[in-house]
Structures are given as C-alpha cells and as structure tokens.
mmCIF file as gemmi writes it, N, C-alpha and C atoms, coordinates in Angstrom:
data_model
loop_
_atom_site.group_PDB
_atom_site.id
_atom_site.type_symbol
_atom_site.label_atom_id
_atom_site.label_alt_id
_atom_site.label_comp_id
_atom_site.label_asym_id
_atom_site.label_entity_id
_atom_site.label_seq_id
_atom_site.pdbx_PDB_ins_code
_atom_site.Cartn_x
_atom_site.Cartn_y
_atom_site.Cartn_z
_atom_site.occupancy
_atom_site.B_iso_or_equiv
_atom_site.pdbx_formal_charge
_atom_site.auth_seq_id
_atom_site.auth_asym_id
_atom_site.pdbx_PDB_model_num
ATOM 1 N N . MET Axp A 1 ? -24.701 146.806 157.246 1 0 ? 1 A 1
ATOM 2 C CA . MET Axp A 1 ? -25.262 147.281 158.492 1 0 ? 1 A 1
ATOM 3 C C . MET Axp A 1 ? -24.122 147.725 159.404 1 0 ? 1 A 1
ATOM 4 N N . ASP Axp A 2 ? -24.269 148.846 160.039 1 0 ? 2 A 1
ATOM 5 C CA . ASP Axp A 2 ? -23.275 149.394 160.942 1 0 ? 2 A 1
ATOM 6 C C . ASP Axp A 2 ? -23.286 148.618 162.257 1 0 ? 2 A 1
ATOM 7 N N . ILE Axp A 3 ? -22.163 147.974 162.591 1 0 ? 3 A 1
ATOM 8 C CA . ILE Axp A 3 ? -22.097 147.12 163.776 1 0 ? 3 A 1
ATOM 9 C C . ILE Axp A 3 ? -22.303 147.919 165.055 1 0 ? 3 A 1
ATOM 10 N N . GLU Axp A 4 ? -21.847 149.144 165.101 1 0 ? 4 A 1
ATOM 11 C CA . GLU Axp A 4 ? -22.017 149.957 166.307 1 0 ? 4 A 1
ATOM 12 C C . GLU Axp A 4 ? -23.5 150.288 166.533 1 0 ? 4 A 1
ATOM 13 N N . LYS Axp A 5 ? -24.212 150.579 165.468 1 0 ? 5 A 1
ATOM 14 C CA . LYS Axp A 5 ? -25.649 150.842 165.591 1 0 ? 5 A 1
ATOM 15 C C . LYS Axp A 5 ? -26.365 149.582 166.06 1 0 ? 5 A 1
ATOM 16 N N . LEU Axp A 6 ? -25.932 148.443 165.544 1 0 ? 6 A 1
ATOM 17 C CA . LEU Axp A 6 ? -26.54 147.178 165.943 1 0 ? 6 A 1
ATOM 18 C C . LEU Axp A 6 ? -26.281 146.903 167.416 1 0 ? 6 A 1
ATOM 19 N N . LYS Axp A 7 ? -25.039 147.144 167.873 1 0 ? 7 A 1
ATOM 20 C CA . LYS Axp A 7 ? -24.716 146.946 169.283 1 0 ? 7 A 1
ATOM 21 C C . LYS Axp A 7 ? -25.585 147.836 170.168 1 0 ? 7 A 1
ATOM 22 N N . LYS Axp A 8 ? -25.742 149.085 169.767 1 0 ? 8 A 1
ATOM 23 C CA . LYS Axp A 8 ? -26.555 150.016 170.551 1 0 ? 8 A 1
ATOM 24 C C . LYS Axp A 8 ? -28.016 149.556 170.58 1 0 ? 8 A 1
ATOM 25 N N . ARG Axp A 9 ? -28.534 149.142 169.431 1 0 ? 9 A 1
ATOM 26 C CA . ARG Axp A 9 ? -29.922 148.683 169.345 1 0 ? 9 A 1
ATOM 27 C C . ARG Axp A 9 ? -30.158 147.456 170.217 1 0 ? 9 A 1
ATOM 28 N N . CYS Axp A 10 ? -29.139 146.606 170.332 1 0 ? 10 A 1
ATOM 29 C CA . CYS Axp A 10 ? -29.252 145.385 171.119 1 0 ? 10 A 1
ATOM 30 C C . CYS Axp A 10 ? -28.988 145.619 172.595 1 0 ? 10 A 1
ATOM 31 N N . GLY Axp A 11 ? -28.553 146.807 172.963 1 0 ? 11 A 1
ATOM 32 C CA . GLY Axp A 11 ? -28.242 147.075 174.362 1 0 ? 11 A 1
ATOM 33 C C . GLY Axp A 11 ? -26.958 146.385 174.815 1 0 ? 11 A 1
ATOM 34 N N . TYR Axp A 12 ? -26.036 146.217 173.906 1 0 ? 12 A 1
ATOM 35 C CA . TYR Axp A 12 ? -24.786 145.507 174.188 1 0 ? 12 A 1
ATOM 36 C C . TYR Axp A 12 ? -23.945 146.279 175.188 1 0 ? 12 A 1
ATOM 37 N N . ASP Axp A 13 ? -23.501 145.584 176.257 1 0 ? 13 A 1
ATOM 38 C CA . ASP Axp A 13 ? -22.662 146.231 177.261 1 0 ? 13 A 1
ATOM 39 C C . ASP Axp A 13 ? -21.304 145.556 177.392 1 0 ? 13 A 1
ATOM 40 N N . GLY Axp A 14 ? -20.919 144.765 176.425 1 0 ? 14 A 1
ATOM 41 C CA . GLY Axp A 14 ? -19.611 144.125 176.441 1 0 ? 14 A 1
ATOM 42 C C . GLY Axp A 14 ? -19.649 142.644 176.756 1 0 ? 14 A 1
ATOM 43 N N . LYS Axp A 15 ? -20.787 142.137 177.215 1 0 ? 15 A 1
ATOM 44 C CA . LYS Axp A 15 ? -20.892 140.712 177.534 1 0 ? 15 A 1
ATOM 45 C C . LYS Axp A 15 ? -21.336 139.942 176.293 1 0 ? 15 A 1
ATOM 46 N N . PRO Axp A 16 ? -20.538 138.962 175.859 1 0 ? 16 A 1
ATOM 47 C CA . PRO Axp A 16 ? -20.863 138.227 174.623 1 0 ? 16 A 1
ATOM 48 C C . PRO Axp A 16 ? -22.258 137.608 174.603 1 0 ? 16 A 1
ATOM 49 N N . GLN Axp A 17 ? -22.704 137.033 175.725 1 0 ? 17 A 1
ATOM 50 C CA . GLN Axp A 17 ? -24.016 136.405 175.746 1 0 ? 17 A 1
ATOM 51 C C . GLN Axp A 17 ? -25.123 137.429 175.52 1 0 ? 17 A 1
ATOM 52 N N . GLN Axp A 18 ? -24.953 138.607 176.11 1 0 ? 18 A 1
ATOM 53 C CA . GLN Axp A 18 ? -25.967 139.637 175.942 1 0 ? 18 A 1
ATOM 54 C C . GLN Axp A 18 ? -26.027 140.084 174.48 1 0 ? 18 A 1
ATOM 55 N N . PHE Axp A 19 ? -24.87 140.179 173.837 1 0 ? 19 A 1
ATOM 56 C CA . PHE Axp A 19 ? -24.862 140.582 172.437 1 0 ? 19 A 1
ATOM 57 C C . PHE Axp A 19 ? -25.588 139.556 171.581 1 0 ? 19 A 1
ATOM 58 N N . LYS Axp A 20 ? -25.322 138.264 171.816 1 0 ? 20 A 1
ATOM 59 C CA . LYS Axp A 20 ? -25.99 137.233 171.026 1 0 ? 20 A 1
ATOM 60 C C . LYS Axp A 20 ? -27.495 137.284 171.228 1 0 ? 20 A 1
ATOM 61 N N . TYR Axp A 21 ? -27.93 137.404 172.477 1 0 ? 21 A 1
ATOM 62 C CA . TYR Axp A 21 ? -29.361 137.48 172.761 1 0 ? 21 A 1
ATOM 63 C C . TYR Axp A 21 ? -29.974 138.714 172.095 1 0 ? 21 A 1
ATOM 64 N N . GLY Axp A 22 ? -29.328 139.842 172.242 1 0 ? 22 A 1
ATOM 65 C CA . GLY Axp A 22 ? -29.829 141.078 171.624 1 0 ? 22 A 1
ATOM 66 C C . GLY Axp A 22 ? -29.816 140.995 170.107 1 0 ? 22 A 1
ATOM 67 N N . PHE Axp A 23 ? -28.783 140.361 169.559 1 0 ? 23 A 1
ATOM 68 C CA . PHE Axp A 23 ? -28.69 140.214 168.113 1 0 ? 23 A 1
ATOM 69 C C . PHE Axp A 23 ? -29.839 139.361 167.598 1 0 ? 23 A 1
ATOM 70 N N . ASP Axp A 24 ? -30.137 138.272 168.311 1 0 ? 24 A 1
ATOM 71 C CA . ASP Axp A 24 ? -31.263 137.407 167.929 1 0 ? 24 A 1
ATOM 72 C C . ASP Axp A 24 ? -32.574 138.187 167.944 1 0 ? 24 A 1
ATOM 73 N N . LEU Axp A 25 ? -32.759 138.989 168.987 1 0 ? 25 A 1
ATOM 74 C CA . LEU Axp A 25 ? -33.979 139.799 169.069 1 0 ? 25 A 1
ATOM 75 C C . LEU Axp A 25 ? -34.061 140.801 167.92 1 0 ? 25 A 1
ATOM 76 N N . ALA Axp A 26 ? -32.954 141.443 167.615 1 0 ? 26 A 1
ATOM 77 C CA . ALA Axp A 26 ? -32.935 142.427 166.525 1 0 ? 26 A 1
ATOM 78 C C . ALA Axp A 26 ? -33.241 141.75 165.19 1 0 ? 26 A 1
ATOM 79 N N . CYS Axp A 27 ? -32.695 140.558 164.975 1 0 ? 27 A 1
ATOM 80 C CA . CYS Axp A 27 ? -32.967 139.828 163.732 1 0 ? 27 A 1
ATOM 81 C C . CYS Axp A 27 ? -34.445 139.477 163.621 1 0 ? 27 A 1
ATOM 82 N N . ARG Axp A 28 ? -35.046 139.06 164.734 1 0 ? 28 A 1
ATOM 83 C CA . ARG Axp A 28 ? -36.475 138.755 164.707 1 0 ? 28 A 1
ATOM 84 C C . ARG Axp A 28 ? -37.302 139.992 164.391 1 0 ? 28 A 1
ATOM 85 N N . GLU Axp A 29 ? -36.93 141.125 164.969 1 0 ? 29 A 1
ATOM 86 C CA . GLU Axp A 29 ? -37.645 142.378 164.689 1 0 ? 29 A 1
ATOM 87 C C . GLU Axp A 29 ? -37.553 142.736 163.207 1 0 ? 29 A 1
ATOM 88 N N . LEU Axp A 30 ? -36.359 142.597 162.647 1 0 ? 30 A 1
ATOM 89 C CA . LEU Axp A 30 ? -36.175 142.907 161.228 1 0 ? 30 A 1
ATOM 90 C C . LEU Axp A 30 ? -36.97 141.943 160.353 1 0 ? 30 A 1
ATOM 91 N N . ALA Axp A 31 ? -37.01 140.681 160.728 1 0 ? 31 A 1
ATOM 92 C CA . ALA Axp A 31 ? -37.769 139.696 159.949 1 0 ? 31 A 1
ATOM 93 C C . ALA Axp A 31 ? -39.257 140.033 159.989 1 0 ? 31 A 1
ATOM 94 N N . LYS Axp A 32 ? -39.767 140.426 161.152 1 0 ? 32 A 1
ATOM 95 C CA . LYS Axp A 32 ? -41.175 140.805 161.257 1 0 ? 32 A 1
ATOM 96 C C . LYS Axp A 32 ? -41.466 142.015 160.377 1 0 ? 32 A 1
ATOM 97 N N . ALA Axp A 33 ? -40.547 142.963 160.369 1 0 ? 33 A 1
ATOM 98 C CA . ALA Axp A 33 ? -40.748 144.173 159.574 1 0 ? 33 A 1
ATOM 99 C C . ALA Axp A 33 ? -40.804 143.85 158.083 1 0 ? 33 A 1
ATOM 100 N N . GLN Axp A 34 ? -40.135 142.788 157.671 1 0 ? 34 A 1
ATOM 101 C CA . GLN Axp A 34 ? -40.114 142.414 156.263 1 0 ? 34 A 1
ATOM 102 C C . GLN Axp A 34 ? -41.14 141.347 155.936 1 0 ? 34 A 1
ATOM 103 N N . ALA Axp A 35 ? -41.912 140.952 156.913 1 0 ? 35 A 1
ATOM 104 C CA . ALA Axp A 35 ? -42.894 139.897 156.7 1 0 ? 35 A 1
ATOM 105 C C . ALA Axp A 35 ? -43.94 140.352 155.69 1 0 ? 35 A 1
ATOM 106 N N . VAL Axp A 36 ? -45.181 140.186 155.983 1 0 ? 36 A 1
ATOM 107 C CA . VAL Axp A 36 ? -46.248 140.519 155.052 1 0 ? 36 A 1
ATOM 108 C C . VAL Axp A 36 ? -46.747 141.933 155.349 1 0 ? 36 A 1
ATOM 109 N N . PRO Axp A 37 ? -46.631 142.839 154.381 1 0 ? 37 A 1
ATOM 110 C CA . PRO Axp A 37 ? -47.099 144.208 154.607 1 0 ? 37 A 1
ATOM 111 C C . PRO Axp A 37 ? -48.604 144.252 154.877 1 0 ? 37 A 1
ATOM 112 N N . GLU Axp A 38 ? -49.024 145.262 155.61 1 0 ? 38 A 1
ATOM 113 C CA . GLU Axp A 38 ? -50.44 145.455 155.912 1 0 ? 38 A 1
ATOM 114 C C . GLU Axp A 38 ? -51.238 145.498 154.606 1 0 ? 38 A 1
ATOM 115 N N . GLY Axp A 39 ? -52.328 144.77 154.588 1 0 ? 39 A 1
ATOM 116 C CA . GLY Axp A 39 ? -53.176 144.742 153.398 1 0 ? 39 A 1
ATOM 117 C C . GLY Axp A 39 ? -52.82 143.649 152.404 1 0 ? 39 A 1
ATOM 118 N N . PHE Axp A 40 ? -51.734 142.922 152.653 1 0 ? 40 A 1
ATOM 119 C CA . PHE Axp A 40 ? -51.314 141.832 151.783 1 0 ? 40 A 1
ATOM 120 C C . PHE Axp A 40 ? -51.525 140.513 152.501 1 0 ? 40 A 1
ATOM 121 N N . VAL Axp A 41 ? -51.646 139.438 151.76 1 0 ? 41 A 1
ATOM 122 C CA . VAL Axp A 41 ? -51.744 138.101 152.333 1 0 ? 41 A 1
ATOM 123 C C . VAL Axp A 41 ? -50.834 137.162 151.551 1 0 ? 41 A 1
ATOM 124 N N . LEU Axp A 42 ? -50.414 136.098 152.196 1 0 ? 42 A 1
ATOM 125 C CA . LEU Axp A 42 ? -49.66 135.054 151.506 1 0 ? 42 A 1
ATOM 126 C C . LEU Axp A 42 ? -50.643 134.005 151.034 1 0 ? 42 A 1
ATOM 127 N N . VAL Axp A 43 ? -50.452 133.53 149.854 1 0 ? 43 A 1
ATOM 128 C CA . VAL Axp A 43 ? -51.327 132.491 149.32 1 0 ? 43 A 1
ATOM 129 C C . VAL Axp A 43 ? -50.463 131.332 148.84 1 0 ? 43 A 1
ATOM 130 N N . PRO Axp A 44 ? -51.044 130.139 148.771 1 0 ? 44 A 1
ATOM 131 C CA . PRO Axp A 44 ? -50.267 129.005 148.278 1 0 ? 44 A 1
ATOM 132 C C . PRO Axp A 44 ? -49.902 129.188 146.805 1 0 ? 44 A 1
ATOM 133 N N . ARG Axp A 45 ? -48.81 128.57 146.407 1 0 ? 45 A 1
ATOM 134 C CA . ARG Axp A 45 ? -48.366 128.649 145.004 1 0 ? 45 A 1
ATOM 135 C C . ARG Axp A 45 ? -49.445 128.097 144.079 1 0 ? 45 A 1
ATOM 136 N N . GLU Axp A 46 ? -50.078 127.03 144.508 1 0 ? 46 A 1
ATOM 137 C CA . GLU Axp A 46 ? -51.186 126.431 143.77 1 0 ? 46 A 1
ATOM 138 C C . GLU Axp A 46 ? -52.451 126.592 144.622 1 0 ? 46 A 1
ATOM 139 N N . PRO Axp A 47 ? -53.559 127.032 144.038 1 0 ? 47 A 1
ATOM 140 C CA . PRO Axp A 47 ? -54.778 127.205 144.833 1 0 ? 47 A 1
ATOM 141 C C . PRO Axp A 47 ? -55.287 125.878 145.371 1 0 ? 47 A 1
ATOM 142 N N . THR Axp A 48 ? -55.866 125.936 146.569 1 0 ? 48 A 1
ATOM 143 C CA . THR Axp A 48 ? -56.46 124.739 147.158 1 0 ? 48 A 1
ATOM 144 C C . THR Axp A 48 ? -57.801 124.469 146.477 1 0 ? 48 A 1
ATOM 145 N N . GLU Axp A 49 ? -58.335 123.286 146.696 1 0 ? 49 A 1
ATOM 146 C CA . GLU Axp A 49 ? -59.649 122.959 146.126 1 0 ? 49 A 1
ATOM 147 C C . GLU Axp A 49 ? -60.71 123.932 146.633 1 0 ? 49 A 1
ATOM 148 N N . GLU Axp A 50 ? -60.611 124.323 147.915 1 0 ? 50 A 1
ATOM 149 C CA . GLU Axp A 50 ? -61.573 125.266 148.479 1 0 ? 50 A 1
ATOM 150 C C . GLU Axp A 50 ? -61.496 126.612 147.766 1 0 ? 50 A 1
ATOM 151 N N . MET Axp A 51 ? -60.276 127.048 147.451 1 0 ? 51 A 1
ATOM 152 C CA . MET Axp A 51 ? -60.097 128.32 146.749 1 0 ? 51 A 1
ATOM 153 C C . MET Axp A 51 ? -60.67 128.235 145.328 1 0 ? 51 A 1
ATOM 154 N N . ILE Axp A 52 ? -60.412 127.128 144.663 1 0 ? 52 A 1
ATOM 155 C CA . ILE Axp A 52 ? -60.93 126.946 143.304 1 0 ? 52 A 1
ATOM 156 C C . ILE Axp A 52 ? -62.451 126.952 143.313 1 0 ? 52 A 1
ATOM 157 N N . GLN Axp A 53 ? -63.026 126.233 144.271 1 0 ? 53 A 1
ATOM 158 C CA . GLN Axp A 53 ? -64.493 126.186 144.359 1 0 ? 53 A 1
ATOM 159 C C . GLN Axp A 53 ? -65.066 127.566 144.667 1 0 ? 53 A 1
ATOM 160 N N . ALA Axp A 54 ? -64.429 128.305 145.562 1 0 ? 54 A 1
ATOM 161 C CA . ALA Axp A 54 ? -64.904 129.659 145.882 1 0 ? 54 A 1
ATOM 162 C C . ALA Axp A 54 ? -64.857 130.546 144.643 1 0 ? 54 A 1
ATOM 163 N N . GLY Axp A 55 ? -63.809 130.411 143.836 1 0 ? 55 A 1
ATOM 164 C CA . GLY Axp A 55 ? -63.714 131.175 142.593 1 0 ? 55 A 1
ATOM 165 C C . GLY Axp A 55 ? -64.811 130.796 141.612 1 0 ? 55 A 1
ATOM 166 N N . ARG Axp A 56 ? -65.069 129.507 141.491 1 0 ? 56 A 1
ATOM 167 C CA . ARG Axp A 56 ? -66.136 129.042 140.597 1 0 ? 56 A 1
ATOM 168 C C . ARG Axp A 56 ? -67.492 129.571 141.053 1 0 ? 56 A 1
ATOM 169 N N . ASP Axp A 57 ? -67.737 129.472 142.364 1 0 ? 57 A 1
ATOM 170 C CA . ASP Axp A 57 ? -69.019 129.947 142.897 1 0 ? 57 A 1
ATOM 171 C C . ASP Axp A 57 ? -69.214 131.431 142.618 1 0 ? 57 A 1
ATOM 172 N N . GLU Axp A 58 ? -68.176 132.198 142.809 1 0 ? 58 A 1
ATOM 173 C CA . GLU Axp A 58 ? -68.271 133.653 142.603 1 0 ? 58 A 1
ATOM 174 C C . GLU Axp A 58 ? -68.51 133.964 141.133 1 0 ? 58 A 1
ATOM 175 N N . ARG Axp A 59 ? -67.799 133.285 140.247 1 0 ? 59 A 1
ATOM 176 C CA . ARG Axp A 59 ? -67.976 133.53 138.803 1 0 ? 59 A 1
ATOM 177 C C . ARG Axp A 59 ? -69.377 133.1 138.349 1 0 ? 59 A 1
ATOM 178 N N . ARG Axp A 60 ? -69.883 132.016 138.936 1 0 ? 60 A 1
ATOM 179 C CA . ARG Axp A 60 ? -71.216 131.535 138.582 1 0 ? 60 A 1
ATOM 180 C C . ARG Axp A 60 ? -72.273 132.604 138.899 1 0 ? 60 A 1
ATOM 181 N N . ASP Axp A 61 ? -72.013 133.357 139.979 1 0 ? 61 A 1
ATOM 182 C CA . ASP Axp A 61 ? -72.935 134.425 140.369 1 0 ? 61 A 1
ATOM 183 C C . ASP Axp A 61 ? -72.642 135.724 139.62 1 0 ? 61 A 1
ATOM 184 N N . LEU Axp A 62 ? -71.903 135.62 138.508 1 0 ? 62 A 1
ATOM 185 C CA . LEU Axp A 62 ? -71.537 136.756 137.666 1 0 ? 62 A 1
ATOM 186 C C . LEU Axp A 62 ? -70.687 137.785 138.402 1 0 ? 62 A 1
ATOM 187 N N . GLY Axp A 63 ? -69.831 137.294 139.287 1 0 ? 63 A 1
ATOM 188 C CA . GLY Axp A 63 ? -68.921 138.178 140.005 1 0 ? 63 A 1
ATOM 189 C C . GLY Axp A 63 ? -67.847 138.718 139.082 1 0 ? 63 A 1
ATOM 190 N N . THR Axp A 64 ? -67.233 139.786 139.503 1 0 ? 64 A 1
ATOM 191 C CA . THR Axp A 64 ? -66.141 140.387 138.743 1 0 ? 64 A 1
ATOM 192 C C . THR Axp A 64 ? -64.851 139.623 139.01 1 0 ? 64 A 1
ATOM 193 N N . VAL Axp A 65 ? -63.821 139.929 138.266 1 0 ? 65 A 1
ATOM 194 C CA . VAL Axp A 65 ? -62.524 139.304 138.504 1 0 ? 65 A 1
ATOM 195 C C . VAL Axp A 65 ? -62.065 139.633 139.93 1 0 ? 65 A 1
ATOM 196 N N . ALA Axp A 66 ? -62.241 140.88 140.345 1 0 ? 66 A 1
ATOM 197 C CA . ALA Axp A 66 ? -61.822 141.29 141.689 1 0 ? 66 A 1
ATOM 198 C C . ALA Axp A 66 ? -62.597 140.54 142.769 1 0 ? 66 A 1
ATOM 199 N N . SER Axp A 67 ? -63.905 140.388 142.591 1 0 ? 67 A 1
ATOM 200 C CA . SER Axp A 67 ? -64.685 139.682 143.61 1 0 ? 67 A 1
ATOM 201 C C . SER Axp A 67 ? -64.351 138.191 143.613 1 0 ? 67 A 1
ATOM 202 N N . THR Axp A 68 ? -64.031 137.647 142.459 1 0 ? 68 A 1
ATOM 203 C CA . THR Axp A 68 ? -63.621 136.244 142.386 1 0 ? 68 A 1
ATOM 204 C C . THR Axp A 68 ? -62.299 136.048 143.116 1 0 ? 68 A 1
ATOM 205 N N . TYR Axp A 69 ? -61.354 136.95 142.87 1 0 ? 69 A 1
ATOM 206 C CA . TYR Axp A 69 ? -60.052 136.897 143.526 1 0 ? 69 A 1
ATOM 207 C C . TYR Axp A 69 ? -60.232 136.999 145.046 1 0 ? 69 A 1
ATOM 208 N N . LYS Axp A 70 ? -61.065 137.927 145.493 1 0 ? 70 A 1
ATOM 209 C CA . LYS Axp A 70 ? -61.316 138.112 146.919 1 0 ? 70 A 1
ATOM 210 C C . LYS Axp A 70 ? -61.936 136.85 147.524 1 0 ? 70 A 1
ATOM 211 N N . ALA Axp A 71 ? -62.882 136.243 146.827 1 0 ? 71 A 1
ATOM 212 C CA . ALA Axp A 71 ? -63.508 135.016 147.326 1 0 ? 71 A 1
ATOM 213 C C . ALA Axp A 71 ? -62.481 133.901 147.468 1 0 ? 71 A 1
ATOM 214 N N . MET Axp A 72 ? -61.561 133.813 146.53 1 0 ? 72 A 1
ATOM 215 C CA . MET Axp A 72 ? -60.533 132.781 146.593 1 0 ? 72 A 1
ATOM 216 C C . MET Axp A 72 ? -59.573 133.031 147.752 1 0 ? 72 A 1
ATOM 217 N N . ILE Axp A 73 ? -59.21 134.292 147.982 1 0 ? 73 A 1
ATOM 218 C CA . ILE Axp A 73 ? -58.321 134.628 149.097 1 0 ? 73 A 1
ATOM 219 C C . ILE Axp A 73 ? -58.998 134.286 150.417 1 0 ? 73 A 1
ATOM 220 N N . GLU Axp A 74 ? -60.261 134.629 150.547 1 0 ? 74 A 1
ATOM 221 C CA . GLU Axp A 74 ? -60.993 134.361 151.785 1 0 ? 74 A 1
ATOM 222 C C . GLU Axp A 74 ? -61.16 132.866 152.043 1 0 ? 74 A 1
ATOM 223 N N . ALA Axp A 75 ? -61.116 132.058 150.989 1 0 ? 75 A 1
ATOM 224 C CA . ALA Axp A 75 ? -61.302 130.619 151.132 1 0 ? 75 A 1
ATOM 225 C C . ALA Axp A 75 ? -60.025 129.9 151.56 1 0 ? 75 A 1
ATOM 226 N N . GLN Axp A 76 ? -58.892 130.596 151.529 1 0 ? 76 A 1
ATOM 227 C CA . GLN Axp A 76 ? -57.652 129.924 151.907 1 0 ? 76 A 1
ATOM 228 C C . GLN Axp A 76 ? -57.642 129.614 153.397 1 0 ? 76 A 1
ATOM 229 N N . GLU Axp A 77 ? -56.783 128.7 153.772 1 0 ? 77 A 1
ATOM 230 C CA . GLU Axp A 77 ? -56.67 128.331 155.186 1 0 ? 77 A 1
ATOM 231 C C . GLU Axp A 77 ? -56.123 129.519 155.965 1 0 ? 77 A 1
ATOM 232 N N . PRO Axp A 78 ? -56.531 129.653 157.241 1 0 ? 78 A 1
ATOM 233 C CA . PRO Axp A 78 ? -56.048 130.778 158.044 1 0 ? 78 A 1
ATOM 234 C C . PRO Axp A 78 ? -54.536 130.719 158.241 1 0 ? 78 A 1
ATOM 235 N N . ALA Axp A 79 ? -53.938 131.881 158.399 1 0 ? 79 A 1
ATOM 236 C CA . ALA Axp A 79 ? -52.494 131.972 158.603 1 0 ? 79 A 1
ATOM 237 C C . ALA Axp A 79 ? -52.123 131.516 160.005 1 0 ? 79 A 1
ATOM 238 N N . ASN Axp A 80 ? -50.885 131.144 160.165 1 0 ? 80 A 1
ATOM 239 C CA . ASN Axp A 80 ? -50.36 130.764 161.484 1 0 ? 80 A 1
ATOM 240 C C . ASN Axp A 80 ? -49.694 131.975 162.105 1 0 ? 80 A 1
ATOM 241 N N . ASP Axp A 81 ? -50.48 132.864 162.668 1 0 ? 81 A 1
ATOM 242 C CA . ASP Axp A 81 ? -49.923 134.087 163.263 1 0 ? 81 A 1
ATOM 243 C C . ASP Axp A 81 ? -49.269 133.835 164.587 1 0 ? 81 A 1
C-alpha cells in the first residue's frame, strides 16, 4: 500500500495523533469492504440444531436441495450487525 495515498485518505496534516486516528478509520473501512459481500451470509462451521431441523422439515416436504439449503440458512441465528 502506498503510504502517501494512505496519508491523503486519512487527512493527515503532520500531527501524529491525527494520522493514527485516520489510519484506524481507514483500516475499519477496508475491513468492512472485505466483510461479507452482498448476497452472501456467514454460517457456523457446524449447523445448529435449528438449522438441521429446518433442513429435515424442508426435505420431508419434498423440497429441493436449494430450498433445503435456504431453509437451513434462514434458521441460523441473526447476525450481529
């Protein structure tokens, strides 16, 4: 990363404290940009009991693999936005 571009993005005017504050803000912005892309969700490594049950219920109703997957995603706990 080009340090001069970073300084400009942070609004650095030569004061060390301002650079640190601006740098922290820039890092947070970059982290948000790399977070979860639109249309994607994070799921637990292992499905919860609620997710497993939602998948079973969907399959019992002769759902497709896609509808079963969607039911399991919807059954997960809400994200901490």
